[in-house]
Every structure is written in C-alpha cells, then in structure tokens.
C-alpha cells in the first residue's frame, strides 16, 4: 500500500521587511514528510531552518505557499485553529529547555498534558526517558542533559503527531548530546512519532531516514538516507 505524506509543503516562502530591505528567509520550499520518518533538516546559521520549523509548528505564517497536515491546509487556519494545532498536533523541543523553575520534572510534564485531548501516561513517559528516579527534582537540581530529557518527555507526553526539535543538542556536551539523540531515536521507534530535527551539525544527519539540506533560504537537497547509523556511532 502506498504511503501517504503526513506533511506536504508546497512553495513555502517567508519574507521579512527590514526597513527598505526585504529579507528572504525562506524561498519556494517544497517537500513531503511521511508518517514515522526521522527527518534531519541540515544547514548553516541563516539557512532558513528555524523559519521553516516555525511555520511547520504553527508559530509563524508563510508569505506565500501552502502547507498541509494530512488533508488539512494549515496555512488557511485562523489564530484559534493554529493554537489548537500547536496544542494537539505538535510537540516542541528547543535548544534551551524552557522549563518552569518552580515546578518539578513531573510537574513540568503534567502542565503540558493538562491542556491536551489524548495525553500519554506521564509515569510511563518519564520512565522511558530515564527520569523515573529524578521526577521529583526541580530543574536547578538537574543536569543539562536531564533537563533536556524533561523537555522531551513534556513534548512526547502530549501525544502529538509530530515532534519538532530545534538544535536539541546545541547546549550539550558531546556525550550528553549523543544520549539525547539516542533518546529521540527511541521515541521515533517506540512511540512511532514523526521526528523533525534541525541542526547545523552535519554528522547528526547520519541517523536520519530523510535528510533535507538548506542553504540561503532554499532546499538544495532532499534525499532518503540508505545508510543510517545508530546515534552511538556518530562523531563530531
């Protein structure tokens, strides 16, 4: 049976007006993402990666073009519909963890699930990300890697269709970064979540099902990776 795309992006562009200068952050980008894929969007700073992720996450609107989640055209959504889309369909993981300092790890995850329609079991998710023994600690009592695990648990527990990760290893040392990549790979397989990870770190692309390369606001390559390696084999 032929797979149907989970996300379909058609000629997306995003322009910003900076005084008299028009900044073309994203230019005529088109591609498809299939359910259950682990996708790495690779490119240097300023290549348009974050702009693209913000549009796919419903945090920004394109200047031109269309974007579909299954049969729904997200680019036609009003603000209320976009809020529901971000709440129910998307899980976000950022470079900086954005945890509530006065809440424990478990409470940070609970806070996200309280507004969702069909959240996962919090205890199970915390256990799966390796935080069963640290769930009652506050962020200040956790290492950077542990805080990122809380952020991932918070995103996954919402039970979203897509996990969007913006440089999730950028603030971590190599060893901890590999552990986080291994965790994201586990989430992709175990929970069957579509994962999109943006990075400027080229070796990370080796673990992806699909690699999308960006430069100067444009997609310059979109290819299936036939030679995936486990995160533990990645070096940089």
XYZ file of N, CA and C in Angstrom:
708
model
N 0.837 -1.193 0.000
C 0.000 0.000 0.000
C 0.876 1.249 0.000
N 0.550 2.180 -0.846
C 1.362 3.387 -0.978
C 1.210 4.275 0.248
N 2.341 4.735 0.757
C 2.302 5.623 1.915
C 1.800 7.004 1.513
N 1.027 7.606 2.408
C 0.579 8.969 2.192
C 1.420 9.914 3.050
N 1.709 11.093 2.537
C 2.508 12.016 3.339
C 1.743 12.521 4.552
N 2.462 12.659 5.664
C 1.880 13.282 6.855
C 1.869 14.797 6.696
N 2.964 15.324 6.142
C 3.077 16.763 5.883
C 3.423 16.983 4.415
N 2.776 17.938 3.822
C 3.059 18.295 2.432
C 3.269 19.796 2.358
N 4.433 20.195 1.891
C 4.828 21.602 1.837
C 4.959 22.006 0.382
N 4.250 23.055 -0.002
C 4.213 23.474 -1.397
C 4.641 24.935 -1.539
N 5.817 25.161 -2.101
C 6.299 26.502 -2.470
C 6.225 27.509 -1.319
N 6.645 27.079 -0.133
C 6.613 27.989 1.008
C 7.713 29.044 0.898
N 7.332 30.294 1.129
C 8.291 31.394 1.200
C 7.944 32.266 2.397
N 8.972 32.847 3.001
C 8.771 33.784 4.099
C 9.708 34.967 3.925
N 9.126 36.146 3.747
C 9.898 37.372 3.564
C 9.642 38.305 4.738
N 10.709 38.960 5.184
C 10.611 39.966 6.242
C 11.053 41.306 5.686
N 10.355 42.361 6.075
C 10.748 43.705 5.663
C 11.556 44.351 6.772
N 12.814 44.627 6.499
C 13.703 45.299 7.470
C 14.041 46.675 6.920
N 13.199 47.662 7.227
C 13.372 48.987 6.637
C 13.102 48.919 5.143
N 14.090 49.286 4.366
C 13.934 49.246 2.915
C 14.393 47.916 2.320
N 14.896 47.028 3.170
C 15.442 45.756 2.698
C 14.442 44.616 2.939
N 14.227 43.781 1.928
C 13.400 42.584 2.066
C 14.309 41.382 2.306
N 14.152 40.757 3.475
C 14.932 39.573 3.817
C 14.143 38.337 3.416
N 14.695 37.545 2.509
C 14.029 36.332 2.038
C 14.539 35.149 2.856
N 13.874 34.919 4.003
C 14.330 33.878 4.935
C 14.059 32.476 4.415
N 13.008 32.328 3.600
C 12.630 31.030 3.047
C 12.096 31.262 1.643
N 12.580 30.442 0.691
C 12.231 30.697 -0.713
C 11.744 29.425 -1.404
N 10.473 29.423 -1.764
C 9.886 28.386 -2.631
C 10.272 26.964 -2.231
N 10.045 26.650 -0.958
C 10.405 25.321 -0.447
C 9.250 24.351 -0.610
N 9.552 23.171 -1.171
C 8.542 22.123 -1.376
C 9.137 20.767 -1.002
N 8.402 19.995 -0.206
C 8.809 18.621 0.112
C 7.665 17.927 0.835
N 7.826 16.623 1.059
C 6.840 15.832 1.780
C 7.536 15.047 2.892
N 6.810 14.887 4.011
C 7.288 14.097 5.138
C 6.274 12.990 5.377
N 6.767 11.773 5.566
C 5.878 10.625 5.742
C 5.818 10.192 7.204
N 4.687 9.624 7.559
C 4.450 9.217 8.942
C 5.546 8.278 9.433
N 6.051 8.574 10.631
C 7.056 7.731 11.252
C 8.480 7.996 10.826
N 8.702 8.953 9.934
C 10.065 9.264 9.496
C 10.834 10.028 10.568
N 12.147 9.814 10.576
C 13.059 10.657 11.344
C 13.775 11.535 10.319
N 13.463 12.824 10.348
C 13.952 13.762 9.338
C 14.943 14.726 9.976
N 16.093 14.895 9.350
C 17.047 15.921 9.782
C 17.091 17.017 8.718
N 16.838 18.249 9.175
C 16.958 19.419 8.306
C 18.279 20.079 8.651
N 19.187 20.057 7.688
C 20.583 20.421 7.924
C 20.942 21.696 7.171
N 21.632 22.587 7.848
C 22.088 23.795 7.173
C 22.782 24.736 8.141
N 23.601 25.659 7.616
C 24.299 26.609 8.475
C 23.337 27.640 9.057
N 23.840 28.434 9.982
C 23.051 29.524 10.548
C 22.599 30.465 9.438
N 21.321 30.848 9.466
C 20.796 31.748 8.445
C 20.302 31.062 7.193
N 20.247 29.716 7.214
C 19.836 28.988 6.010
C 18.324 28.869 5.868
N 17.582 29.243 6.916
C 16.125 29.182 6.865
C 15.525 28.037 7.650
N 16.357 27.261 8.352
C 15.876 26.089 9.085
C 14.828 26.455 10.135
N 15.163 27.407 10.986
C 14.247 27.770 12.069
C 12.981 28.431 11.544
N 13.115 29.210 10.484
C 11.934 29.812 9.862
C 10.988 28.729 9.380
N 11.533 27.717 8.730
C 10.720 26.599 8.247
C 10.063 25.875 9.412
N 10.828 25.602 10.463
C 10.293 24.882 11.615
C 9.186 25.684 12.296
N 9.364 26.995 12.377
C 8.345 27.841 12.995
C 7.035 27.802 12.216
N 7.132 27.728 10.902
C 5.921 27.635 10.074
C 5.262 26.274 10.256
N 6.064 25.213 10.215
C 5.512 23.866 10.383
C 4.919 23.675 11.771
N 5.449 24.393 12.753
C 4.935 24.302 14.118
C 3.760 25.219 14.404
N 3.329 25.975 13.404
C 2.196 26.864 13.587
C 2.504 28.105 14.391
N 3.794 28.438 14.537
C 4.188 29.632 15.289
C 4.366 30.845 14.385
N 4.399 30.618 13.077
C 4.561 31.700 12.104
C 3.789 31.315 10.851
N 3.460 32.307 10.052
C 2.739 32.062 8.800
C 3.637 32.410 7.618
N 3.561 31.638 6.543
C 4.387 31.953 5.377
C 3.857 33.168 4.636
N 4.737 33.797 3.869
C 4.315 34.900 3.000
C 3.527 34.357 1.821
N 4.031 33.280 1.233
C 3.333 32.594 0.146
C 3.501 31.093 0.304
N 2.669 30.339 -0.402
C 2.777 28.890 -0.381
C 1.742 28.242 0.516
N 1.721 26.906 0.474
C 0.732 26.150 1.250
C 1.409 25.012 2.017
N 0.772 24.629 3.121
C 1.297 23.585 3.986
C 0.125 22.754 4.498
N 0.201 21.443 4.269
C -0.875 20.531 4.660
C -0.394 19.568 5.738
N -1.237 19.308 6.716
C -1.069 18.184 7.632
C -2.163 17.189 7.264
N -1.752 16.066 6.683
C -2.686 15.128 6.079
C -3.553 15.899 5.083
N -4.879 15.921 5.276
C -5.735 16.581 4.290
C -6.041 18.033 4.651
N -5.561 18.473 5.805
C -5.892 19.817 6.295
C -4.854 20.831 5.839
N -5.308 21.944 5.274
C -4.383 23.004 4.892
C -4.159 23.939 6.083
N -3.015 23.774 6.729
C -2.706 24.547 7.938
C -2.552 26.029 7.616
N -2.115 26.338 6.403
C -1.913 27.742 6.025
C -3.227 28.509 5.885
N -4.360 27.825 5.964
C -5.657 28.511 5.960
C -6.214 28.723 7.368
N -5.508 28.198 8.380
C -6.008 28.270 9.745
C -6.023 29.708 10.261
N -7.035 30.032 11.081
C -7.029 31.294 11.820
C -6.243 31.099 13.122
N -6.139 32.141 13.931
C -5.293 32.071 15.127
C -5.779 31.011 16.115
N -7.086 30.900 16.295
C -7.618 29.893 17.232
C -7.292 28.493 16.740
N -7.446 28.267 15.437
C -7.143 26.949 14.866
C -5.653 26.631 14.983
N -4.803 27.645 14.812
C -3.359 27.438 14.965
C -3.003 27.095 16.413
N -3.690 27.735 17.369
C -3.462 27.420 18.779
C -3.806 25.959 19.058
N -4.937 25.503 18.541
C -5.335 24.106 18.721
C -4.353 23.159 18.024
N -3.872 23.567 16.870
C -2.889 22.776 16.122
C -1.605 22.609 16.931
N -1.098 23.701 17.483
C 0.131 23.627 18.294
C -0.081 22.772 19.537
N -1.260 22.885 20.124
C -1.560 22.161 21.364
C -1.694 20.658 21.123
N -2.408 20.278 20.070
C -2.795 18.881 19.887
C -1.922 18.091 18.925
N -1.304 18.749 17.965
C -0.613 18.034 16.891
C 0.908 18.081 16.976
N 1.459 19.091 17.680
C 2.905 19.333 17.625
C 3.518 19.274 19.015
N 4.655 18.601 19.111
C 5.469 18.651 20.309
C 6.772 19.372 19.986
N 7.163 20.314 20.827
C 8.350 21.136 20.566
C 9.471 20.779 21.532
N 10.693 20.676 20.992
C 11.900 20.530 21.806
C 12.899 21.558 21.290
N 13.361 22.437 22.173
C 14.248 23.524 21.760
C 15.660 23.316 22.309
N 16.571 24.150 21.841
C 17.949 24.079 22.321
C 18.016 24.376 23.820
N 17.235 25.373 24.239
C 17.160 25.720 25.664
C 15.838 25.183 26.190
N 15.828 24.675 27.393
C 14.823 23.719 27.819
C 13.469 24.347 28.141
N 13.472 25.641 28.509
C 12.222 26.365 28.766
C 11.354 25.657 29.804
N 11.988 25.182 30.870
C 11.246 24.545 31.952
C 10.817 25.585 32.981
N 9.730 25.290 33.690
C 9.266 26.150 34.787
C 10.118 25.839 36.012
N 10.879 26.843 36.463
C 11.871 26.618 37.519
C 11.247 26.200 38.850
N 10.000 26.617 39.090
C 9.361 26.327 40.375
C 8.538 25.048 40.355
N 8.637 24.284 39.267
C 7.940 23.006 39.156
C 8.942 21.863 39.047
N 8.587 20.715 39.590
C 9.445 19.535 39.460
C 9.402 19.021 38.016
N 10.275 18.058 37.729
C 10.283 17.460 36.389
C 8.897 16.913 36.046
N 8.322 16.160 36.955
C 6.996 15.583 36.717
C 5.952 16.676 36.522
N 5.995 17.708 37.337
C 5.009 18.789 37.235
C 5.147 19.555 35.927
N 6.375 19.693 35.433
C 6.581 20.340 34.132
C 5.894 19.553 33.026
N 5.996 18.233 33.102
C 5.352 17.385 32.097
C 3.836 17.422 32.267
N 3.373 17.357 33.512
C 1.927 17.396 33.783
C 1.290 18.668 33.253
N 1.996 19.774 33.406
C 1.463 21.065 32.973
C 1.123 21.055 31.483
N 1.983 20.417 30.690
C 1.754 20.360 29.240
C 0.585 19.447 28.891
N 0.417 18.367 29.653
C -0.619 17.387 29.301
C -2.018 17.813 29.739
N -2.097 18.764 30.671
C -3.405 19.172 31.192
C -4.299 19.805 30.133
N -3.685 20.341 29.076
C -4.485 21.028 28.061
C -4.683 20.189 26.796
N -4.207 18.940 26.825
C -4.250 18.106 25.621
C -5.436 17.145 25.646
N -5.865 16.736 24.458
C -7.022 15.862 24.332
C -6.725 14.429 24.729
N -5.564 13.912 24.329
C -5.285 12.490 24.486
C -3.849 12.256 24.942
N -3.497 12.760 26.139
C -2.106 12.637 26.582
C -1.733 11.202 26.932
N -0.429 10.933 26.899
C 0.089 9.632 27.301
C 0.241 9.574 28.818
N 0.462 8.391 29.339
C 0.692 8.210 30.769
C 2.028 8.852 31.158
N 1.981 9.810 32.063
C 3.174 10.595 32.414
C 4.253 9.723 33.053
N 3.857 8.848 33.960
C 4.833 7.990 34.633
C 5.573 7.115 33.627
N 4.836 6.584 32.644
C 5.469 5.742 31.626
C 6.471 6.537 30.796
N 6.084 7.750 30.419
C 6.971 8.575 29.597
C 8.225 8.952 30.381
N 8.061 9.360 31.624
C 9.221 9.722 32.454
C 10.154 8.527 32.623
N 9.588 7.361 32.769
C 10.400 6.151 32.868
C 11.151 5.889 31.568
N 10.458 6.074 30.434
C 11.062 5.805 29.127
C 12.191 6.772 28.786
N 12.143 7.980 29.326
C 13.230 8.941 29.063
C 14.304 8.884 30.149
N 14.186 7.922 31.075
C 15.228 7.704 32.074
C 15.174 8.644 33.262
N 13.971 9.118 33.608
C 13.857 10.085 34.701
C 13.008 9.579 35.861
N 12.769 8.284 35.920
C 11.918 7.742 36.982
C 12.432 8.137 38.368
N 13.747 8.170 38.540
C 14.324 8.479 39.852
C 14.570 9.972 40.062
N 14.291 10.773 39.031
C 14.581 12.210 39.133
C 13.333 13.067 38.938
N 12.179 12.420 38.885
C 10.950 13.120 38.513
C 10.516 14.165 39.538
N 10.932 14.028 40.788
C 10.525 14.992 41.813
C 11.577 16.056 42.078
N 12.576 16.134 41.213
C 13.610 17.164 41.326
C 13.208 18.391 40.515
N 13.670 19.538 40.979
C 13.447 20.790 40.260
C 14.537 20.973 39.198
N 14.272 21.784 38.166
C 15.269 21.971 37.111
C 16.661 22.330 37.625
N 16.726 23.154 38.668
C 18.038 23.568 39.195
C 18.807 22.403 39.800
N 18.118 21.311 40.080
C 18.764 20.122 40.650
C 19.128 19.091 39.581
N 18.855 19.434 38.328
C 19.086 18.505 37.227
C 20.219 18.995 36.332
N 20.933 18.069 35.713
C 21.966 18.427 34.739
C 21.304 18.914 33.457
N 22.105 19.469 32.547
C 21.576 19.934 31.268
C 20.919 18.809 30.491
N 21.561 17.650 30.474
C 21.005 16.503 29.771
C 19.695 16.049 30.376
N 19.613 16.068 31.712
C 18.368 15.679 32.386
C 17.259 16.688 32.104
N 17.613 17.963 32.073
C 16.606 18.981 31.761
C 16.080 18.805 30.327
N 16.977 18.445 29.399
C 16.514 18.220 28.032
C 15.628 16.966 27.969
N 15.902 15.986 28.798
C 15.037 14.812 28.866
C 13.637 15.192 29.361
N 13.582 16.101 30.325
C 12.277 16.590 30.794
C 11.545 17.284 29.647
N 12.285 18.111 28.895
C 11.677 18.823 27.770
C 11.145 17.844 26.722
N 11.887 16.773 26.480
C 11.439 15.756 25.521
C 10.218 15.015 26.067
N 10.261 14.662 27.357
C 9.113 13.996 27.978
C 7.875 14.883 27.907
N 8.047 16.158 28.142
C 6.926 17.113 28.082
C 6.313 17.139 26.683
N 7.179 17.133 25.665
C 6.688 17.158 24.286
C 6.010 15.847 23.910
N 6.593 14.726 24.309
C 6.072 13.407 23.931
C 4.764 13.092 24.656
N 4.678 13.479 25.938
C 3.500 13.154 26.739
C 2.223 13.792 26.193
N 2.360 14.855 25.429
C 1.190 15.452 24.770
C 0.582 14.522 23.727
N 1.340 13.516 23.304
C 0.928 12.575 22.265
C 0.682 13.288 20.931
N 1.670 14.060 20.476
C 1.498 14.805 19.222
C 1.717 13.910 18.010
N 1.328 14.403 16.846
C 1.622 13.694 15.601
C 3.079 13.858 15.206
N 3.626 15.044 15.494
C 4.982 15.385 15.042
C 5.768 15.992 16.188
N 7.029 15.591 16.311
C 7.956 16.182 17.270
C 8.930 17.065 16.499
N 8.921 18.367 16.782
C 9.817 19.317 16.120
C 10.933 19.694 17.084
N 12.169 19.445 16.679
C 13.323 19.641 17.557
C 14.276 20.663 16.938
N 14.484 21.770 17.620
C 15.330 22.856 17.121
C 16.670 22.825 17.851
N 17.694 22.281 17.202
C 19.047 22.180 17.784
C 19.011 21.590 19.198
N 18.394 20.424 19.401
C 18.208 19.901 20.762
C 19.495 19.526 21.474
N 20.603 19.375 20.735
C 21.883 19.047 21.377
C 22.821 20.247 21.414
N 22.348 21.401 20.971
C 23.225 22.565 20.809
C 23.854 23.068 22.092
N 23.170 22.879 23.229
C 23.693 23.382 24.501
C 24.346 22.284 25.332
N 24.572 21.125 24.716
C 25.059 19.974 25.462
C 26.446 19.548 25.000
N 27.179 18.894 25.900
C 28.472 18.339 25.513
C 28.242 17.112 24.628
N 29.314 16.629 24.016
C 29.205 15.541 23.029
C 28.522 14.303 23.604
N 28.981 13.822 24.744
C 28.451 12.590 25.315
C 26.963 12.723 25.627
N 26.599 13.853 26.227
C 25.190 14.075 26.568
C 24.360 14.258 25.305
N 24.929 14.926 24.302
C 24.236 15.124 23.031
C 23.901 13.796 22.366
N 24.856 12.864 22.374
C 24.618 11.537 21.789
C 23.508 10.816 22.553
N 23.491 10.966 23.875
C 22.447 10.328 24.685
C 21.067 10.884 24.328
N 20.998 12.186 24.074
C 19.721 12.809 23.698
C 19.294 12.355 22.305
N 20.235 12.246 21.382
C 19.914 11.736 20.042
C 19.415 10.293 20.118
N 20.027 9.495 20.973
C 19.580 8.110 21.163
C 18.162 8.076 21.708
N 17.861 8.992 22.611
C 16.520 9.068 23.178
C 15.499 9.463 22.110
N 15.843 10.434 21.272
C 14.928 10.850 20.202
C 14.701 9.712 19.208
N 15.747 8.942 18.932
C 15.609 7.777 18.063
C 14.669 6.747 18.687
N 14.793 6.553 19.984
C 13.920 5.633 20.716
C 12.469 6.106 20.661
N 12.262 7.394 20.844
C 10.907 7.957 20.789
C 10.309 7.735 19.401
N 11.128 7.948 18.374
C 10.698 7.747 16.989
C 10.228 6.302 16.763
N 10.979 5.343 17.277
C 10.655 3.935 17.049
C 9.567 3.428 18.008
N 9.749 3.717 19.289
C 8.864 3.130 20.303
C 7.468 3.742 20.267
N 7.428 5.062 20.118
C 6.133 5.748 20.100
C 5.633 6.006 18.678
N 6.446 5.604 17.710
C 6.088 5.783 16.293
C 5.750 7.249 15.980
N 6.546 8.135 16.543
C 6.360 9.566 16.313
C 7.233 10.036 15.150
N 6.660 10.842 14.292
C 7.438 11.509 13.256
C 8.296 12.572 13.944
N 9.600 12.537 13.696
C 10.527 13.477 14.326
C 11.202 14.306 13.241
N 11.180 15.629 13.410
C 11.930 16.538 12.539
C 12.915 17.298 13.407
N 14.187 17.152 13.087
C 15.251 17.749 13.891
C 16.071 18.679 13.014
N 16.210 19.931 13.426
C 17.057 20.837 12.660
C 18.392 21.026 13.382
N 19.440 21.090 12.582
C 20.781 21.208 13.145
C 21.733 21.774 12.094
N 22.818 22.373 12.579
C 23.907 22.771 11.683
C 25.026 21.724 11.723
N 24.832 20.685 12.562
C 25.870 19.691 12.834
C 25.716 18.518 11.860
N 26.490 18.515 10.782
C 26.310 17.566 9.680
C 26.336 16.089 10.094
N 27.216 15.643 11.008
C 27.226 14.218 11.336
C 25.895 13.687 11.876
N 25.089 14.550 12.501
C 23.811 14.099 13.053
C 22.900 13.554 11.957
N 23.049 14.076 10.738
C 22.193 13.640 9.625
C 22.356 12.149 9.331
N 23.445 11.549 9.793
C 23.689 10.128 9.510
C 22.640 9.202 10.135
N 21.903 9.683 11.145
C 20.917 8.841 11.816
C 19.520 8.980 11.200
N 19.351 9.874 10.226
C 18.027 10.201 9.709
C 17.541 9.223 8.643
N 16.209 9.101 8.542
C 15.598 8.419 7.397
C 15.665 9.314 6.167
N 15.433 10.597 6.393
C 15.422 11.586 5.312
C 16.284 12.770 5.713
N 17.086 13.247 4.771
C 17.951 14.410 5.018
C 17.536 15.527 4.061
N 17.205 16.671 4.641
C 16.866 17.855 3.849
C 17.925 18.912 4.138
N 18.657 19.320 3.104
C 19.720 20.300 3.272
C 19.249 21.667 2.777
N 19.553 22.688 3.570
C 19.145 24.047 3.243
C 20.345 24.968 3.149
N 20.216 25.965 2.282
C 21.242 26.990 2.149
C 20.573 28.258 1.627
N 20.833 29.373 2.288
C 20.325 30.688 1.856
C 18.817 30.694 1.625
N 18.095 30.020 2.528
C 16.641 30.035 2.458
C 16.031 29.031 1.507
N 16.861 28.201 0.862
C 16.355 27.262 -0.128
C 16.722 25.828 0.238
N 15.888 24.900 -0.189
C 16.205 23.480 -0.056
C 17.070 23.078 -1.244
N 18.269 22.635 -0.953
C 19.200 22.280 -2.028
C 19.319 20.769 -2.219
N 18.892 20.009 -1.189
C 18.870 18.545 -1.316
C 17.740 17.997 -0.468
N 17.106 16.933 -0.953
C 16.091 16.212 -0.196
C 16.236 14.752 -0.577
N 16.831 13.953 0.314
C 17.165 12.587 -0.067
C 16.874 11.591 1.050
N 16.553 10.377 0.651
C 16.411 9.271 1.601
C 17.811 8.777 1.959
N 18.043 8.572 3.236
C 19.330 8.078 3.709
C 19.308 6.545 3.732
N 20.025 5.933 2.824
C 20.056 4.472 2.719
C 21.054 3.830 3.680
N 21.878 4.655 4.314
C 22.948 4.114 5.167
C 22.893 4.715 6.570
N 21.739 4.562 7.204
C 21.580 5.081 8.557
C 22.537 4.407 9.528
N 22.975 5.188 10.502
C 23.752 4.610 11.583
C 23.080 4.948 12.911
N 23.364 4.160 13.919
C 22.839 4.432 15.248
C 23.482 5.696 15.808
N 22.769 6.436 16.640
C 23.350 7.654 17.217
C 24.686 7.423 17.913
N 24.817 6.250 18.522
C 26.062 5.947 19.257
C 27.277 5.908 18.338
N 27.050 5.772 17.022
C 28.157 5.732 16.069
C 28.503 7.089 15.472
N 27.782 8.122 15.875
C 28.013 9.468 15.340
C 29.184 10.127 16.076
N 30.039 10.761 15.317
C 31.167 11.507 15.923
C 31.241 12.894 15.316
N 31.579 13.883 16.182
C 31.852 15.245 15.680
C 32.882 15.914 16.550
